[in-house]
Amino acid sequence: MGESIESLERRIEDLRTAVRRAVIARDAARTRAMRAELRAAESEWEKALADLADSAEDHASAAKSDAPLVPVREQVHHALTLLSVPAAPKLIAEVHAAFYCAGATGIAAGKLTHLRRDEERSFRTARHSRPYYLCSALTAEHLAPARGLLAVSTWPLDRRIIGPLSPRVDFLTAAIRVAERATRMSEQDPSVGRLLWRFATTIPGAAKPHGAVDAVTVTEAAQAELEVHAAADQLQRTAAAERARRQMDEAEQLFGSKLHLLRGTA
């Protein structure tokens, strides 16, 4: 029997951290090896997820139910796991629709704010009763919730930090993840092409002449720009994460601190 989805997700997270460290260290050989191992683990995860979806679909058909096969929080988790970086509800919904829905009704982006609040309430009521929580990205400056960005509690704290360079770094990382996933698809839904185009239009060299776009070109162009910003961004994130560990409790590290005005200051 293969690994559970939860175990695969933990292994994928560890491998992504190893890839990032190898890139920062400019160790090309280790980067290639870790990326190959990461792709293999992601392929296993995709197969496990497909088996789970098939099982759920069979159960739903037998029950003649119109309910979604997968709860919304799991749909969000799937999309964020694919992206591997904090993301806004609109992008989460688009990614899930492109890669997981196959034309079915997807995530309503407007409901995700309430979902994050429910996750925080659940964590504070019974900590660690779930294998993961959908939490907030945190601003590097104030360690407060980054407006409109969702993350996964099992990610390293520095990945959930948003510094000055992080929006661009995360955009490029998401572009690479989407493009790599697209290259492994035997058939692409038109929504995948639209998603790739959304990324390509703001990455120099990612879009071909006459409006054409392909996943390999997007990957290469995004990776080239990412190498310019990744090291500096990681230093900022790491410093903020260390500060968060010193100043915040576990719940605040997941859902952010509340900003308060200091009385008696000039």
XYZ file of C-alpha atoms in Angstrom:
266
model
C 0.000 0.000 0.000
C 1.351 3.436 -0.989
C 1.900 6.454 1.201
C -1.102 8.352 2.476
C -1.881 11.721 0.926
C -0.934 13.420 4.207
C 2.446 11.659 4.267
C 3.111 12.555 0.639
C 2.239 16.184 1.320
C 4.712 16.299 4.202
C 7.413 14.763 1.986
C 6.638 17.257 -0.789
C 6.951 20.157 1.645
C 10.352 18.852 2.835
C 11.551 18.441 -0.755
C 10.455 21.957 -1.699
C 12.457 23.309 1.216
C 15.468 21.284 0.045
C 15.092 22.618 -3.517
C 14.903 26.203 -2.277
C 18.010 25.766 -0.143
C 19.904 24.201 -3.039
C 18.930 27.101 -5.323
C 20.046 29.675 -2.745
C 23.322 27.767 -2.291
C 23.756 27.685 -6.101
C 24.259 23.918 -5.956
C 23.079 23.024 -9.454
C 23.599 19.274 -9.106
C 21.635 19.029 -5.867
C 18.945 21.320 -7.268
C 18.426 18.975 -10.241
C 18.359 15.912 -8.009
C 15.921 17.446 -5.519
C 13.629 18.730 -8.296
C 13.535 15.254 -9.864
C 12.658 13.685 -6.508
C 10.047 16.415 -5.959
C 8.409 15.749 -9.340
C 8.243 12.032 -8.543
C 6.613 12.717 -5.172
C 4.135 15.121 -6.777
C 3.267 12.486 -9.365
C 2.510 10.027 -6.566
C 0.376 12.695 -4.865
C -1.576 13.308 -8.069
C -2.292 9.587 -8.442
C -3.359 9.292 -4.797
C -5.603 12.317 -5.183
C -7.140 10.910 -8.366
C -7.848 7.623 -6.582
C -9.474 9.557 -3.744
C -11.612 11.564 -6.171
C -12.688 8.389 -7.985
C -13.672 6.793 -4.702
C -15.610 9.871 -3.640
C -17.337 10.073 -7.004
C -18.430 6.447 -6.804
C -19.811 7.050 -3.329
C -21.604 10.202 -4.430
C -23.148 8.484 -7.433
C -24.405 5.626 -5.319
C -25.977 8.064 -2.883
C -27.353 10.235 -5.718
C -26.104 13.266 -3.885
C -25.552 16.717 -5.367
C -23.037 17.692 -2.673
C -19.434 18.504 -3.711
C -17.085 15.519 -3.782
C -14.475 17.348 -1.715
C -15.128 19.887 1.067
C -14.207 23.475 0.270
C -11.298 23.564 2.734
C -9.780 20.523 1.013
C -10.281 22.129 -2.392
C -8.414 25.183 -1.141
C -5.706 22.969 0.333
C -5.267 21.177 -2.993
C -4.852 24.467 -4.859
C -2.454 25.954 -2.307
C -0.396 22.758 -2.245
C -0.018 22.964 -6.005
C 0.961 26.658 -5.864
C 3.212 26.151 -2.795
C 2.976 29.856 -1.867
C 0.380 32.097 -0.186
C -2.334 33.103 -2.633
C -5.421 35.254 -2.972
C -8.885 33.644 -3.146
C -9.301 34.500 -6.852
C -6.102 32.668 -7.838
C -6.952 29.738 -5.577
C -10.354 29.430 -7.262
C -8.822 29.671 -10.746
C -6.186 27.040 -10.011
C -8.728 24.639 -8.563
C -11.070 25.178 -11.511
C -8.248 24.597 -14.017
C -6.720 21.472 -12.505
C -9.336 19.799 -10.315
C -12.863 20.724 -11.368
C -12.984 19.548 -14.990
C -15.810 21.921 -15.785
C -17.742 21.406 -12.544
C -18.767 24.161 -10.171
C -15.662 25.306 -8.303
C -14.761 27.359 -5.282
C -16.665 30.566 -4.620
C -13.757 32.931 -3.933
C -15.918 35.246 -1.825
C -16.479 32.549 0.809
C -12.818 32.015 1.639
C -12.522 34.911 4.087
C -15.125 33.274 6.289
C -13.337 29.951 5.898
C -10.101 31.393 7.298
C -11.976 32.773 10.300
C -13.538 29.364 10.901
C -10.091 27.780 10.748
C -8.741 30.175 13.377
C -11.724 29.541 15.631
C -11.228 25.788 15.277
C -7.508 26.013 16.061
C -8.005 28.138 19.159
C -10.770 25.818 20.388
C -8.925 22.523 19.879
C -5.348 22.959 18.746
C -3.925 20.387 16.333
C -7.177 18.465 16.051
C -6.763 18.675 12.263
C -3.755 17.640 10.154
C -3.551 21.162 8.695
C -5.255 24.557 8.936
C -5.841 27.226 6.327
C -4.180 30.236 7.889
C -2.895 33.713 7.101
C 0.223 34.891 5.398
C 1.961 37.404 7.686
C 3.479 40.757 6.802
C 7.200 40.944 7.499
C 6.941 44.437 8.956
C 4.142 44.033 11.502
C 3.625 40.234 11.586
C -0.048 40.951 11.005
C -2.328 39.034 8.615
C -1.500 39.922 5.012
C -4.751 41.137 3.509
C -6.416 38.573 1.261
C -3.667 35.925 1.280
C -4.210 32.349 2.467
C -1.520 29.842 3.404
C -1.246 26.347 4.913
C -0.271 25.842 8.542
C 2.157 22.992 7.766
C 4.351 25.246 5.633
C 7.539 26.605 7.223
C 6.932 29.957 8.898
C 9.293 31.831 6.563
C 7.243 30.727 3.555
C 4.158 32.314 5.118
C 5.948 35.655 5.596
C 5.361 38.411 3.014
C 8.240 40.869 2.669
C 8.813 43.622 0.111
C 10.013 41.210 -2.593
C 7.704 38.337 -1.677
C 4.688 39.196 -3.879
C 6.862 38.983 -6.995
C 8.784 35.936 -5.792
C 5.550 34.121 -4.932
C 4.012 35.092 -8.277
C 6.995 33.636 -10.131
C 7.010 30.510 -7.946
C 3.292 29.998 -8.586
C 3.862 30.441 -12.320
C 6.532 27.738 -12.287
C 4.345 25.349 -10.303
C 1.353 25.860 -12.610
C 3.505 25.486 -15.723
C 5.206 22.335 -14.436
C 1.844 20.816 -13.616
C 0.552 21.741 -17.088
C 3.462 19.943 -18.776
C 2.452 16.688 -17.053
C -1.124 16.800 -18.339
C -2.009 14.606 -21.296
C -4.938 16.895 -22.111
C -5.318 20.510 -21.066
C -8.584 22.176 -20.217
C -8.841 25.644 -21.849
C -8.815 27.133 -18.355
C -5.232 25.882 -17.914
C -4.157 27.828 -20.985
C -5.885 30.950 -19.697
C -4.141 30.552 -16.352
C -0.747 30.198 -18.033
C -1.463 33.287 -20.117
C -2.303 35.257 -16.975
C 1.168 34.517 -15.641
C 3.004 34.886 -18.943
C 1.769 38.396 -19.709
C 3.714 39.858 -16.761
C 6.910 37.775 -17.016
C 9.484 39.015 -19.551
C 10.060 36.431 -22.270
C 7.283 34.104 -21.112
C 4.837 34.834 -23.935
C 5.713 33.945 -27.516
C 4.973 36.206 -30.502
C 1.362 36.555 -31.622
C 0.036 35.814 -28.126
C 1.131 32.170 -27.979
C 2.166 30.669 -24.652
C 3.495 27.292 -23.581
C 4.357 25.814 -20.221
C 8.062 25.199 -20.875
C 8.680 28.808 -21.923
C 6.773 30.105 -18.898
C 8.841 27.893 -16.585
C 12.159 29.005 -18.042
C 11.287 32.711 -18.047
C 9.896 32.640 -14.507
C 12.901 30.701 -13.202
C 15.306 33.180 -14.777
C 13.670 36.133 -13.030
C 13.200 34.220 -9.774
C 16.937 33.652 -9.469
C 17.406 37.440 -9.371
C 15.128 37.971 -6.358
C 15.024 34.679 -4.435
C 18.093 35.056 -2.199
C 17.292 38.600 -1.007
C 13.661 37.704 -0.404
C 14.637 34.635 1.603
C 16.893 36.698 3.872
C 14.015 39.079 4.626
C 11.585 36.245 5.266
C 14.006 34.369 7.491
C 14.686 37.442 9.643
C 10.959 38.140 10.042
C 10.239 34.493 10.861
C 12.877 34.499 13.600
C 11.330 37.648 15.054
C 7.874 36.039 14.933
C 9.083 32.986 16.851
C 10.481 35.237 19.592
C 7.468 37.523 19.889
C 4.374 35.455 19.061
C 2.606 32.413 20.389
C 1.664 29.490 18.171
C -1.783 30.796 17.216
C -0.395 34.230 16.342
C 2.274 32.644 14.163
C -0.539 31.050 12.141
C -3.171 33.771 12.110
C -1.217 36.928 12.860
C -1.046 39.468 15.644
C -3.524 42.258 16.124
C -2.179 45.749 15.598
C -2.731 47.988 18.641
C -2.084 51.715 19.091
C 0.302 52.472 21.926
C -1.168 54.982 24.355
C 0.906 57.873 25.618
C 3.159 58.051 22.550
C 3.862 61.352 20.864
